[in-house]
Amino acid sequence: MTLLRTALVGLLALVLGNAAAGATEPIRVEIVEHGIYTLDVDSTVRDDNGINQNVVSNICHVATTTMIPMKPHLTFGFRYRVSGTEPDGDRLVRLTKVVSFPDEVTPPGAKRPLRTYKEVFAAPIGIVGYIGYGFDEPWELMRGIWTFQLFRGGRLLAEQNFTVIEDPNAPTPRRDSNSTCFQMSSL
């Protein structure tokens, strides 16, 4: 009986070990840095909501803050890292970025007023990414709380609030030797 019990326990351990090896780890997002950034805009396309979609490079973190001065051409947001595993072994995760504005706005060319802006994109697992927003046009200069969120399906994975303030004397952080710059990876 002891030999049979040992064999069953060994078989059970083998089955459970194989199941654990094939198990997926839930997708998570960690915010690794937030604040004000400088970047280079390589190209811009206005989407159907009247929001400019920029392809950017040379992204540099210049200040860690949640208080954002309302100044033209200032960019703010966060860097994040996706972790976990997909059942099919895919290294890309489909995420939805949601930016909630302090007030309802109607960007030029928009079909209707917006309170939130959504964008779906693929994020690589294990690689640091960036989401942000830049004050490129006068209508974007709004005081109040801006909320940036990342969702997977209906599940909120990350959220960061920024308070945009009107302070004409606030310095605009610039790129310097203390800036942390990085390149977005291309797939």
mmCIF file of C-alpha atoms in Angstrom:
data_model
loop_
_atom_site.group_PDB
_atom_site.id
_atom_site.type_symbol
_atom_site.label_atom_id
_atom_site.label_comp_id
_atom_site.label_asym_id
_atom_site.label_seq_id
_atom_site.Cartn_x
_atom_site.Cartn_y
_atom_site.Cartn_z
ATOM 1 C CA MET A 1 0.000 0.000 0.000
ATOM 2 C CA THR A 2 2.869 2.402 0.771
ATOM 3 C CA LEU A 3 4.371 1.899 -2.690
ATOM 4 C CA LEU A 4 1.000 2.628 -4.315
ATOM 5 C CA ARG A 5 0.516 5.745 -2.165
ATOM 6 C CA THR A 6 4.016 6.983 -3.044
ATOM 7 C CA ALA A 7 3.361 6.396 -6.729
ATOM 8 C CA LEU A 8 0.024 8.288 -6.552
ATOM 9 C CA VAL A 9 1.577 11.207 -4.675
ATOM 10 C CA GLY A 10 4.398 11.351 -7.263
ATOM 11 C CA LEU A 11 1.921 11.239 -10.143
ATOM 12 C CA LEU A 12 -0.193 13.977 -8.549
ATOM 13 C CA ALA A 13 2.899 16.164 -8.069
ATOM 14 C CA LEU A 14 3.868 15.646 -11.694
ATOM 15 C CA VAL A 15 0.373 16.554 -12.957
ATOM 16 C CA LEU A 16 0.156 19.635 -10.727
ATOM 17 C CA GLY A 17 3.671 20.710 -11.704
ATOM 18 C CA ASN A 18 2.829 20.462 -15.404
ATOM 19 C CA ALA A 19 -0.407 22.394 -14.862
ATOM 20 C CA ALA A 20 1.457 25.119 -12.980
ATOM 21 C CA ALA A 21 4.103 25.324 -15.710
ATOM 22 C CA GLY A 22 1.398 25.928 -18.314
ATOM 23 C CA ALA A 23 -0.547 28.344 -16.116
ATOM 24 C CA THR A 24 -0.774 31.961 -17.136
ATOM 25 C CA GLU A 25 0.055 34.809 -14.838
ATOM 26 C CA PRO A 26 -2.520 37.642 -14.895
ATOM 27 C CA ILE A 27 -1.562 40.722 -16.879
ATOM 28 C CA ARG A 28 -0.559 43.625 -14.637
ATOM 29 C CA VAL A 29 0.667 47.175 -15.264
ATOM 30 C CA GLU A 30 3.078 48.990 -12.968
ATOM 31 C CA ILE A 31 3.589 52.757 -13.235
ATOM 32 C CA VAL A 32 7.354 53.197 -13.013
ATOM 33 C CA GLU A 33 7.564 56.985 -13.412
ATOM 34 C CA HIS A 34 5.198 59.943 -13.856
ATOM 35 C CA GLY A 35 5.369 63.663 -14.423
ATOM 36 C CA ILE A 36 6.523 66.071 -17.107
ATOM 37 C CA TYR A 37 8.355 64.915 -20.228
ATOM 38 C CA THR A 38 10.043 66.396 -23.256
ATOM 39 C CA LEU A 39 9.965 64.550 -26.549
ATOM 40 C CA ASP A 40 10.412 64.917 -30.262
ATOM 41 C CA VAL A 41 7.285 64.708 -32.435
ATOM 42 C CA ASP A 42 8.149 62.748 -35.585
ATOM 43 C CA SER A 43 4.699 62.862 -37.216
ATOM 44 C CA THR A 44 1.116 63.854 -36.402
ATOM 45 C CA VAL A 45 -2.278 62.694 -37.637
ATOM 46 C CA ARG A 46 -5.587 64.138 -36.441
ATOM 47 C CA ASP A 47 -8.065 61.355 -35.596
ATOM 48 C CA ASP A 48 -11.869 61.408 -36.031
ATOM 49 C CA ASN A 49 -12.266 62.939 -32.545
ATOM 50 C CA GLY A 50 -10.121 65.940 -33.481
ATOM 51 C CA ILE A 51 -7.253 64.706 -31.263
ATOM 52 C CA ASN A 52 -3.719 64.757 -32.657
ATOM 53 C CA GLN A 53 -1.988 61.366 -32.635
ATOM 54 C CA ASN A 54 1.756 61.916 -32.438
ATOM 55 C CA VAL A 55 4.503 59.458 -33.234
ATOM 56 C CA VAL A 56 7.238 60.471 -30.810
ATOM 57 C CA SER A 57 10.869 59.699 -30.031
ATOM 58 C CA ASN A 58 13.575 60.780 -27.601
ATOM 59 C CA ILE A 59 11.179 60.800 -24.635
ATOM 60 C CA CYS A 60 12.796 62.371 -21.554
ATOM 61 C CA HIS A 61 11.433 62.530 -18.010
ATOM 62 C CA VAL A 62 12.281 66.001 -16.694
ATOM 63 C CA ALA A 63 10.172 66.312 -13.501
ATOM 64 C CA THR A 64 8.330 63.956 -11.166
ATOM 65 C CA THR A 65 5.101 65.724 -10.286
ATOM 66 C CA THR A 66 1.336 65.502 -10.448
ATOM 67 C CA MET A 67 0.979 69.322 -10.538
ATOM 68 C CA ILE A 68 1.213 70.329 -14.189
ATOM 69 C CA PRO A 69 1.560 73.991 -15.248
ATOM 70 C CA MET A 70 -0.913 74.916 -17.981
ATOM 71 C CA LYS A 71 1.612 75.921 -20.654
ATOM 72 C CA PRO A 72 1.591 75.422 -24.415
ATOM 73 C CA HIS A 73 3.723 72.526 -25.705
ATOM 74 C CA LEU A 74 4.136 70.966 -22.254
ATOM 75 C CA THR A 75 3.785 67.143 -22.168
ATOM 76 C CA PHE A 76 2.880 65.003 -19.163
ATOM 77 C CA GLY A 77 2.101 61.356 -18.525
ATOM 78 C CA PHE A 78 3.691 58.177 -17.216
ATOM 79 C CA ARG A 79 5.984 55.298 -18.059
ATOM 80 C CA TYR A 80 4.659 51.822 -17.333
ATOM 81 C CA ARG A 81 5.675 48.166 -17.536
ATOM 82 C CA VAL A 82 3.320 45.328 -18.463
ATOM 83 C CA SER A 83 3.957 41.986 -16.774
ATOM 84 C CA GLY A 84 2.258 38.591 -16.773
ATOM 85 C CA THR A 85 1.752 35.951 -19.430
ATOM 86 C CA GLU A 86 -0.752 35.268 -22.157
ATOM 87 C CA PRO A 87 -2.220 31.763 -22.584
ATOM 88 C CA ASP A 88 -1.096 31.630 -26.217
ATOM 89 C CA GLY A 89 2.410 32.870 -25.391
ATOM 90 C CA ASP A 90 1.840 36.153 -27.225
ATOM 91 C CA ARG A 91 4.221 38.897 -26.081
ATOM 92 C CA LEU A 92 1.804 41.718 -26.970
ATOM 93 C CA VAL A 93 -1.164 42.790 -24.865
ATOM 94 C CA ARG A 94 -4.057 44.842 -26.205
ATOM 95 C CA LEU A 95 -4.629 47.829 -23.877
ATOM 96 C CA THR A 96 -6.970 50.807 -23.939
ATOM 97 C CA LYS A 97 -5.648 54.202 -22.908
ATOM 98 C CA VAL A 98 -8.356 56.496 -21.530
ATOM 99 C CA VAL A 99 -7.692 60.186 -20.906
ATOM 100 C CA SER A 100 -10.431 62.007 -18.983
ATOM 101 C CA PHE A 101 -10.452 65.767 -19.443
ATOM 102 C CA PRO A 102 -11.445 68.171 -16.629
ATOM 103 C CA ASP A 103 -14.288 69.529 -18.797
ATOM 104 C CA GLU A 104 -16.212 68.514 -21.871
ATOM 105 C CA VAL A 105 -14.508 69.843 -25.018
ATOM 106 C CA THR A 106 -15.134 69.875 -28.740
ATOM 107 C CA PRO A 107 -11.798 69.663 -30.564
ATOM 108 C CA PRO A 108 -11.587 71.073 -34.115
ATOM 109 C CA GLY A 109 -13.068 68.548 -36.525
ATOM 110 C CA ALA A 110 -14.775 66.498 -33.783
ATOM 111 C CA LYS A 111 -18.245 65.160 -34.493
ATOM 112 C CA ARG A 112 -19.374 65.665 -30.891
ATOM 113 C CA PRO A 113 -18.120 66.989 -27.539
ATOM 114 C CA LEU A 114 -15.726 64.751 -25.595
ATOM 115 C CA ARG A 115 -15.223 64.197 -21.881
ATOM 116 C CA THR A 116 -12.860 61.258 -22.438
ATOM 117 C CA TYR A 117 -10.551 60.168 -25.173
ATOM 118 C CA LYS A 118 -9.810 56.471 -25.840
ATOM 119 C CA GLU A 119 -7.110 54.774 -27.846
ATOM 120 C CA VAL A 120 -6.482 51.031 -28.266
ATOM 121 C CA PHE A 121 -2.911 49.861 -28.782
ATOM 122 C CA ALA A 122 -0.654 46.821 -28.397
ATOM 123 C CA ALA A 123 1.886 46.913 -25.551
ATOM 124 C CA PRO A 124 4.782 44.451 -25.292
ATOM 125 C CA ILE A 125 5.075 42.417 -22.084
ATOM 126 C CA GLY A 126 8.192 43.250 -20.044
ATOM 127 C CA ILE A 127 9.107 46.426 -21.946
ATOM 128 C CA VAL A 128 8.674 49.920 -20.517
ATOM 129 C CA GLY A 129 6.142 51.999 -22.462
ATOM 130 C CA TYR A 130 4.862 55.556 -22.220
ATOM 131 C CA ILE A 131 1.487 57.265 -22.400
ATOM 132 C CA GLY A 132 1.107 60.993 -22.252
ATOM 133 C CA TYR A 133 -0.654 64.088 -23.437
ATOM 134 C CA GLY A 134 0.762 67.325 -24.774
ATOM 135 C CA PHE A 135 -0.758 70.782 -24.864
ATOM 136 C CA ASP A 136 -0.359 71.221 -28.624
ATOM 137 C CA GLU A 137 -3.432 73.392 -29.247
ATOM 138 C CA PRO A 138 -5.135 76.221 -27.293
ATOM 139 C CA TRP A 139 -8.360 74.210 -26.661
ATOM 140 C CA GLU A 140 -6.324 71.627 -24.695
ATOM 141 C CA LEU A 141 -5.240 74.130 -22.047
ATOM 142 C CA MET A 142 -7.717 73.210 -19.283
ATOM 143 C CA ARG A 143 -7.327 73.632 -15.540
ATOM 144 C CA GLY A 144 -8.392 70.768 -13.329
ATOM 145 C CA ILE A 145 -7.862 67.050 -12.873
ATOM 146 C CA TRP A 146 -6.783 64.997 -15.865
ATOM 147 C CA THR A 147 -6.970 61.227 -15.389
ATOM 148 C CA PHE A 148 -4.911 58.738 -17.398
ATOM 149 C CA GLN A 149 -5.994 55.086 -17.234
ATOM 150 C CA LEU A 150 -4.935 51.816 -18.833
ATOM 151 C CA PHE A 151 -7.540 49.067 -19.238
ATOM 152 C CA ARG A 152 -7.461 45.534 -20.522
ATOM 153 C CA GLY A 153 -10.995 44.715 -21.552
ATOM 154 C CA GLY A 154 -13.093 46.155 -18.731
ATOM 155 C CA ARG A 155 -10.359 45.722 -16.092
ATOM 156 C CA LEU A 156 -8.518 48.833 -14.870
ATOM 157 C CA LEU A 157 -4.778 48.095 -14.706
ATOM 158 C CA ALA A 158 -3.274 51.527 -13.975
ATOM 159 C CA GLU A 159 -4.424 55.044 -13.168
ATOM 160 C CA GLN A 160 -2.662 58.347 -12.597
ATOM 161 C CA ASN A 161 -4.263 61.729 -11.865
ATOM 162 C CA PHE A 162 -2.637 65.041 -12.751
ATOM 163 C CA THR A 163 -3.810 68.473 -11.611
ATOM 164 C CA VAL A 164 -3.282 71.124 -14.274
ATOM 165 C CA ILE A 165 -2.828 74.543 -12.696
ATOM 166 C CA GLU A 166 -2.685 78.032 -14.137
ATOM 167 C CA ASP A 167 0.503 79.568 -12.813
ATOM 168 C CA PRO A 168 2.199 81.988 -15.207
ATOM 169 C CA ASN A 169 5.298 82.024 -12.977
ATOM 170 C CA ALA A 170 5.731 78.231 -12.935
ATOM 171 C CA PRO A 171 8.960 77.232 -14.636
ATOM 172 C CA THR A 172 8.747 74.906 -17.609
ATOM 173 C CA PRO A 173 11.083 71.977 -16.906
ATOM 174 C CA ARG A 174 13.653 71.426 -19.635
ATOM 175 C CA ARG A 175 15.823 68.518 -20.694
ATOM 176 C CA ASP A 176 19.157 68.522 -18.856
ATOM 177 C CA SER A 177 21.779 66.098 -17.517
ATOM 178 C CA ASN A 178 19.338 64.948 -14.801
ATOM 179 C CA SER A 179 16.681 63.930 -17.357
ATOM 180 C CA THR A 180 15.946 60.246 -17.860
ATOM 181 C CA CYS A 181 15.593 59.695 -21.611
ATOM 182 C CA PHE A 182 14.555 56.530 -23.403
ATOM 183 C CA GLN A 183 13.477 55.240 -26.780
ATOM 184 C CA MET A 184 10.226 53.396 -27.335
ATOM 185 C CA SER A 185 10.885 49.955 -28.768
ATOM 186 C CA SER A 186 9.425 49.156 -32.149
ATOM 187 C CA LEU A 187 8.050 45.746 -33.001
#
